[in-house]
mmCIF file of C-alpha atoms in Angstrom:
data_model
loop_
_atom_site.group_PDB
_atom_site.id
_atom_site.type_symbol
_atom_site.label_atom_id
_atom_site.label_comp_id
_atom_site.label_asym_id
_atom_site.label_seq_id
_atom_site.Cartn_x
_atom_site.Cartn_y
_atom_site.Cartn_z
ATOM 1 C CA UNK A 670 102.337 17.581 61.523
ATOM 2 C CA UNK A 671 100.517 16.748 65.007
ATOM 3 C CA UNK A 672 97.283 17.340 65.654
ATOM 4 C CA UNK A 673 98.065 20.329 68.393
ATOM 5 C CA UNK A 674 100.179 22.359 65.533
ATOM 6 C CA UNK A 675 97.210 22.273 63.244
ATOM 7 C CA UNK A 676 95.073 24.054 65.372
ATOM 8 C CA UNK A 677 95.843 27.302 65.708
ATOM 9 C CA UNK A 678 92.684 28.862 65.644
ATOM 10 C CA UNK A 679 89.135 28.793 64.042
ATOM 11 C CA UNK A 680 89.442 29.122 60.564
ATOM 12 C CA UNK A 681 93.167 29.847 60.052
ATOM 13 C CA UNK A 682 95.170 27.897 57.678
ATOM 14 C CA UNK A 683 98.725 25.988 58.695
ATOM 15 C CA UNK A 684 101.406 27.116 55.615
ATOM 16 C CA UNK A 685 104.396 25.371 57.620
ATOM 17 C CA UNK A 686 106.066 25.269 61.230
ATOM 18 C CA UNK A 687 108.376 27.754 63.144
ATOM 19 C CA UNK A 688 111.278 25.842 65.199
ATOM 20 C CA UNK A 689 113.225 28.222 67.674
ATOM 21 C CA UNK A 690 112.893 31.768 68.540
ATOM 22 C CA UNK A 691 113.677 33.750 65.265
ATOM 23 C CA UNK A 692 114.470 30.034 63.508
ATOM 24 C CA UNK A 693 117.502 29.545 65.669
ATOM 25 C CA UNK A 694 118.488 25.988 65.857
ATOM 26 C CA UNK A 695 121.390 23.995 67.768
ATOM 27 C CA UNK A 696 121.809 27.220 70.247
ATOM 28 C CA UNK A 697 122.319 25.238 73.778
ATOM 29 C CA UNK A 698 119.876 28.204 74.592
ATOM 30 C CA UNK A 699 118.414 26.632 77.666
ATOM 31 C CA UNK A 700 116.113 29.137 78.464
ATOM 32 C CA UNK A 701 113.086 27.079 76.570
ATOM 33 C CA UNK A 702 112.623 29.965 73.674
ATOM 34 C CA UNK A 703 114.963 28.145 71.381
ATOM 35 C CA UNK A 704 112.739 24.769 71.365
ATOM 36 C CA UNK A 705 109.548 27.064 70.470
ATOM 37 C CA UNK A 706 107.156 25.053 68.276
ATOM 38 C CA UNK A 707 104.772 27.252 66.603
ATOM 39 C CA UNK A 708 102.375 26.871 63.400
ATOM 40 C CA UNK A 709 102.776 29.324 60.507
ATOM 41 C CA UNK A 710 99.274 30.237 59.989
ATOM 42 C CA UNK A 711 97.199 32.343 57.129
ATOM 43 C CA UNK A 712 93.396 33.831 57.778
ATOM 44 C CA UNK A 713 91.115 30.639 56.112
ATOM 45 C CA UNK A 714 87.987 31.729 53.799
ATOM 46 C CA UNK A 715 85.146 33.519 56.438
ATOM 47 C CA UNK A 716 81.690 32.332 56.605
ATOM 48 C CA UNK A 717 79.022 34.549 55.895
ATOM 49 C CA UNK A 718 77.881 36.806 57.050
ATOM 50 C CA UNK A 719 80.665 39.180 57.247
ATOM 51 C CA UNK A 720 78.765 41.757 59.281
ATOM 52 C CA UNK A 721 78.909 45.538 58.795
ATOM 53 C CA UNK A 722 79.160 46.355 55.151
ATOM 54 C CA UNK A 723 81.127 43.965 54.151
ATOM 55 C CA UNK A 724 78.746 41.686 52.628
ATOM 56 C CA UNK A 725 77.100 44.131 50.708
ATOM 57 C CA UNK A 726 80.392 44.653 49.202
ATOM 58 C CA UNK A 727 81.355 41.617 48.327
ATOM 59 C CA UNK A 728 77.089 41.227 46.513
ATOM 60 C CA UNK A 729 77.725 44.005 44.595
ATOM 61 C CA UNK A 730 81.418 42.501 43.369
ATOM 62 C CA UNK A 731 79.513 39.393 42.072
ATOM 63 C CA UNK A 732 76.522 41.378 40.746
ATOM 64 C CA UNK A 733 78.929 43.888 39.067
ATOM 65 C CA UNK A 734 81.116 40.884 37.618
ATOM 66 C CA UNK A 735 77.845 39.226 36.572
ATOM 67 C CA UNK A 736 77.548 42.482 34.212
ATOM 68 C CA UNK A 737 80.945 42.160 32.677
ATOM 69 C CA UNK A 738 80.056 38.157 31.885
ATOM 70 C CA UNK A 739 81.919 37.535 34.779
ATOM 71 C CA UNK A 740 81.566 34.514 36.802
ATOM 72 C CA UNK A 741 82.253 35.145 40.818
ATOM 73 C CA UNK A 742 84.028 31.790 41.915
ATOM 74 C CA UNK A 743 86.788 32.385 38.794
ATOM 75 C CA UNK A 744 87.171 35.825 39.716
ATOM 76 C CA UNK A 745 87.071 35.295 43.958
ATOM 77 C CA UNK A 746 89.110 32.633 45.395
ATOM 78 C CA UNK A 747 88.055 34.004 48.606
ATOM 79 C CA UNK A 748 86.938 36.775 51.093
ATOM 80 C CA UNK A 749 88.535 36.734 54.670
ATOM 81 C CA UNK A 750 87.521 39.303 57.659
ATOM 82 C CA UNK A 751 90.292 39.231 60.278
ATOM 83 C CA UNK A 752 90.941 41.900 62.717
ATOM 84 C CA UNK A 753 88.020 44.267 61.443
ATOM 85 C CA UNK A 754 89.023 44.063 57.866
ATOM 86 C CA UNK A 755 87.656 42.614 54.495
ATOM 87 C CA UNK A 756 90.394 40.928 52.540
ATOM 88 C CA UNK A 757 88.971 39.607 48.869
ATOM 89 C CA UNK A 758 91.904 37.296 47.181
ATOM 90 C CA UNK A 759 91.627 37.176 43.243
ATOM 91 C CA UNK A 760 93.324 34.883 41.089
ATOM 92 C CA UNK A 761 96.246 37.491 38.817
ATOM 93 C CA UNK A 762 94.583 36.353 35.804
ATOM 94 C CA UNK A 763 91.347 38.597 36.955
ATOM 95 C CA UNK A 764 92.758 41.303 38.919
ATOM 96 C CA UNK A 765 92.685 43.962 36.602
ATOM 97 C CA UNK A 766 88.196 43.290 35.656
ATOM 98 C CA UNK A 767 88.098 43.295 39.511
ATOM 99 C CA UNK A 768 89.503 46.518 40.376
ATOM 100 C CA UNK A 769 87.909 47.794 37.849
ATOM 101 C CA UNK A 770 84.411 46.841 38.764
ATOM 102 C CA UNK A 771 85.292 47.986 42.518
ATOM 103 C CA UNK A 772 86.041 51.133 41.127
ATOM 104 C CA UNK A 773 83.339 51.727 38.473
ATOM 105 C CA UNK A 774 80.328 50.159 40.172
ATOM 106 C CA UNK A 775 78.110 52.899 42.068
ATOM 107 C CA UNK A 776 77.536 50.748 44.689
ATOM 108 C CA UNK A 777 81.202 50.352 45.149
ATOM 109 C CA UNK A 778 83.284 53.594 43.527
ATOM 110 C CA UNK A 779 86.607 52.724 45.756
ATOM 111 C CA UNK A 780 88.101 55.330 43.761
ATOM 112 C CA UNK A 781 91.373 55.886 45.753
ATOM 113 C CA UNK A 782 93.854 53.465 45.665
ATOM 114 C CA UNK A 783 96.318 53.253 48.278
ATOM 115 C CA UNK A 784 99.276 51.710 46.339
ATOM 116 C CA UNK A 785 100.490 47.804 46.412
ATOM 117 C CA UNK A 786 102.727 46.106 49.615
ATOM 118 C CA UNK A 787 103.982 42.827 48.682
ATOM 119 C CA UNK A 788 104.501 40.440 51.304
ATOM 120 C CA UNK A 789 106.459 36.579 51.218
ATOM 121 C CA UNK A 790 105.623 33.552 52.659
ATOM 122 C CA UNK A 791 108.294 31.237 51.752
ATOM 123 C CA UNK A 792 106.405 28.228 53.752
ATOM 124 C CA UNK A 793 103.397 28.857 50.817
ATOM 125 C CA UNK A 794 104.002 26.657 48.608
ATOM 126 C CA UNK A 795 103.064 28.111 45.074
ATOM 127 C CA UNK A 796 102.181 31.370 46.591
ATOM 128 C CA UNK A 797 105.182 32.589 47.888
ATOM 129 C CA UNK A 798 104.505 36.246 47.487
ATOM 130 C CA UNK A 799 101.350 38.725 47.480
ATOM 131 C CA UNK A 800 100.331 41.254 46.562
ATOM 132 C CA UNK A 801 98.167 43.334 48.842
ATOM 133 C CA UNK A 802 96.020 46.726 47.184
ATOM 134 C CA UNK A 803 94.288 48.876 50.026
ATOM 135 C CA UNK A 804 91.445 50.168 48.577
ATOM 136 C CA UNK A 805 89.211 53.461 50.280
ATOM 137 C CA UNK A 806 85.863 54.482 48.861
ATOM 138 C CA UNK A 807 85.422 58.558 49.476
ATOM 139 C CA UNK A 808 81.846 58.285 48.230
ATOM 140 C CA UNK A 809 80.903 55.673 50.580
ATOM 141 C CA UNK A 810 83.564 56.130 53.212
ATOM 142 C CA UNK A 811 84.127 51.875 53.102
ATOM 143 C CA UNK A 812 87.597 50.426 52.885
ATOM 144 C CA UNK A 813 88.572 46.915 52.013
ATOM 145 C CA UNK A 814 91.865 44.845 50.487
ATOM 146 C CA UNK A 815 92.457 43.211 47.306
ATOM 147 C CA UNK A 816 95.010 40.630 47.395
ATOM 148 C CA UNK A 817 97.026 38.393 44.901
ATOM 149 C CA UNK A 818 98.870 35.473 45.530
ATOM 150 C CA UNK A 819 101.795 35.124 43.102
ATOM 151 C CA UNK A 820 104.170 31.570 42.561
ATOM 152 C CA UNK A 821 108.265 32.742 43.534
ATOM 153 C CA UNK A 822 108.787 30.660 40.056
ATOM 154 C CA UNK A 823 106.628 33.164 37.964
ATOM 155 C CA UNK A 824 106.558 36.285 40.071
ATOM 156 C CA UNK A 825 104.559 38.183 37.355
ATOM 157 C CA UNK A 826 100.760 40.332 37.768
ATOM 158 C CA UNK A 827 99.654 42.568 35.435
ATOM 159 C CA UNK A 828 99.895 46.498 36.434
ATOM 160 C CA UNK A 829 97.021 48.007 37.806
ATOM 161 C CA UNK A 830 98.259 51.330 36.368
ATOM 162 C CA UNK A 831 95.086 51.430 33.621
ATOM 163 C CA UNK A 832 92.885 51.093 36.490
ATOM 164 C CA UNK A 833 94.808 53.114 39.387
ATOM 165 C CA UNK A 834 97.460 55.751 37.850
ATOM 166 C CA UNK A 835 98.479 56.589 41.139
ATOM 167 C CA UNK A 836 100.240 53.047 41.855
ATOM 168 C CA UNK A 837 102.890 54.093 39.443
ATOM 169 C CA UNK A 838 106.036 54.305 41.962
ATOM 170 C CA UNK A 839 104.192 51.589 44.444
ATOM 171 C CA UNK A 840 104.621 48.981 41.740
ATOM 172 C CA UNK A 841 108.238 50.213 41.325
ATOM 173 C CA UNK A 842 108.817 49.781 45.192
ATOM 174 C CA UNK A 843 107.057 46.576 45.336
ATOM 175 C CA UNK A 844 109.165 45.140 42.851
ATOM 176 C CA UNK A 845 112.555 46.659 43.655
ATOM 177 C CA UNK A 846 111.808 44.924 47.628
ATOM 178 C CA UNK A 847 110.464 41.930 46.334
ATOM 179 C CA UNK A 848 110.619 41.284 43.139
ATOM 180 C CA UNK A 849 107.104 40.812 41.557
ATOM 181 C CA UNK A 850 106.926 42.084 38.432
ATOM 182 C CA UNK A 851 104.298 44.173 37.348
ATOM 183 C CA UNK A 852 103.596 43.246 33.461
ATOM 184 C CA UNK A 853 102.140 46.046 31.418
ATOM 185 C CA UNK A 854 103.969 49.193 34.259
ATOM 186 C CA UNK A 855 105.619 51.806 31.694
ATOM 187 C CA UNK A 856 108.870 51.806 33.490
ATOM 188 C CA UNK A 857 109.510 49.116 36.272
ATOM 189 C CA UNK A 858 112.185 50.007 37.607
ATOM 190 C CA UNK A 859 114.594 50.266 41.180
ATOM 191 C CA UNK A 860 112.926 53.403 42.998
ATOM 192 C CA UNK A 861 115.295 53.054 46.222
ATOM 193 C CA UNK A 862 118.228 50.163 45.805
ATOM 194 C CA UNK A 863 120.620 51.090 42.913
ATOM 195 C CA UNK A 864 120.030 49.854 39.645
ATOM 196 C CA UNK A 865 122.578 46.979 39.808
ATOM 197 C CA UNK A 866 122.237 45.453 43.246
ATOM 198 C CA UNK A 867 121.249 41.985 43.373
ATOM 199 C CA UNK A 868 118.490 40.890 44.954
ATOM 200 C CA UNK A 869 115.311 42.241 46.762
ATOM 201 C CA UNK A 870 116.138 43.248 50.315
ATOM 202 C CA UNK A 871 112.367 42.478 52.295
ATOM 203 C CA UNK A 872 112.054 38.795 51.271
ATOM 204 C CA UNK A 873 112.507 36.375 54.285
ATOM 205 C CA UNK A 874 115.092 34.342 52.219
ATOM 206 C CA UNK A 875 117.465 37.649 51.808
ATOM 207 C CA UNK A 876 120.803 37.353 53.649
ATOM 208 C CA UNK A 877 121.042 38.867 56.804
ATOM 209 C CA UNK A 878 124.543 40.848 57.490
ATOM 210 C CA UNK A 879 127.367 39.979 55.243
ATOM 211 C CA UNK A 880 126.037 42.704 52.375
ATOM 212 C CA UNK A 881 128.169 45.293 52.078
ATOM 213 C CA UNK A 882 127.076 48.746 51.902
ATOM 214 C CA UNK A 883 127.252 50.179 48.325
ATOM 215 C CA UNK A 884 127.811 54.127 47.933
ATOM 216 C CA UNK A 885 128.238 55.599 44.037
ATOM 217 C CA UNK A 886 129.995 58.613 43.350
ATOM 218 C CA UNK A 887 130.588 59.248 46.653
ATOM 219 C CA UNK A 888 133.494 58.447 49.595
ATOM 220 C CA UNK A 889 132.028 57.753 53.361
ATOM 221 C CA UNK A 890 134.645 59.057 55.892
ATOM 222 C CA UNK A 891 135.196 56.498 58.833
ATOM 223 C CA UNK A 892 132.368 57.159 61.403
ATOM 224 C CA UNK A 893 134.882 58.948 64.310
ATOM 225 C CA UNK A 894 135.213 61.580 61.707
ATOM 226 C CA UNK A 895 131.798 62.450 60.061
ATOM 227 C CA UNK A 896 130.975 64.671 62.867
ATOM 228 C CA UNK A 897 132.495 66.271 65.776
ATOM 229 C CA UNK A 898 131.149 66.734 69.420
ATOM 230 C CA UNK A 899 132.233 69.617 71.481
#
């Protein structure tokens, strides 16, 4: 990769490259857009400080992991502040002890969660998807993000039902879209697609066109007669 693709920006992180507007390729567009060149980049870890509240957020993480016998560099890959928000990433094997502590510590109480979006980056190698948990504390009016990167070869994290209830039919979203499995969730299953379709319709690498439309119990007049126009 050249030297002007790999810097995007201070502290940002090159995952792959984009050729072509929208990844078209052999077009005869000659309008320039379809020999765009641009890096695929991902927020890199932020250097302290954070500024606002943020870093007393993410001391009172590591002081309220330190109380659970913890440690905060297996339990914090890293904390990132782009665009006016605190992003901390946690390994999957620790994400239920660090919602928990967010939730539990006084300092912290982010009582409300806000449900789980997953998210895929094909170009990540090993991290294809995420899983991203916005997180609101009512008692000290702070937000932040928890986020967990998960391999497309073992797209399992453990529920964070025990700690948030109320992610219950996120989880079942998240996974019916993208497929990450949510170990431990009571009953993951499709909340929108139908039980039997195949495959998870918000992933980059899901075909475009060509699916047909599937309808049960139910016959879809032809469109010049669903409704008439006087």
């Amino acid at each position: 990769m050249s030297d002007e693709l790999a810097r995007p920006g201070s502290g940002h992180e090159v995952i792959g490259v984009r050729r072509g507007l929208f990844g078209a390729e052999g077009t005869g567009d000659t309008s320039g857009y379809g020999r765009l060149v641009a890096p695929i980049t991902l927020p890199g870890n932020t250097s302290r400080p954070f500024g606002g509240y943020f870093d007393e957020i993410v001391d009172e993480l590591e002081a309220g992991l330190a109380r659970r016998d913890i440690a905060f560099d297996d339990a914090v890959e890293k904390a990132i502040v782009d665009r006016g928000d605190l992003t901390v990433y946690v390994p999957r094997s620790h994400l239920l002890p660090v919602a928990a502590t967010l939730r539990d510590e006084p300092a912290l109480r982010f009582e409300l969660c806000l449900g789980v979006s997953g998210v895929h980056y094909p170009d990540e190698t090993g991290r294809e998807l995420h899983a991203v948990y916005p997180l609101r504390s009512i008692t000290h009016n702070r937000r932040m993000r928890l986020e967990v990167a998960i391999p497309d070869a073992d797209p399992h994290v453990s529920s964070l039902l025990p700690v948030y209830p109320t992610n219950d039919w996120h989880e079942r979203e998240t996974y019916d879209f993208f497929g990450i499995v949510f170990d431990g969730h009571p009953s993951l299953t499709r909340i929108e697609m139908p039980d039997d379709w195949d495959g998870h319709p918000q992933r980059k690498d899901y075909p475009l066109g060509g699916i047909p439309v599937q309808y049960k119990g139910a016959t879809i007049a032809p469109p010049d007669e669903r409704r008439r126009y006087n």
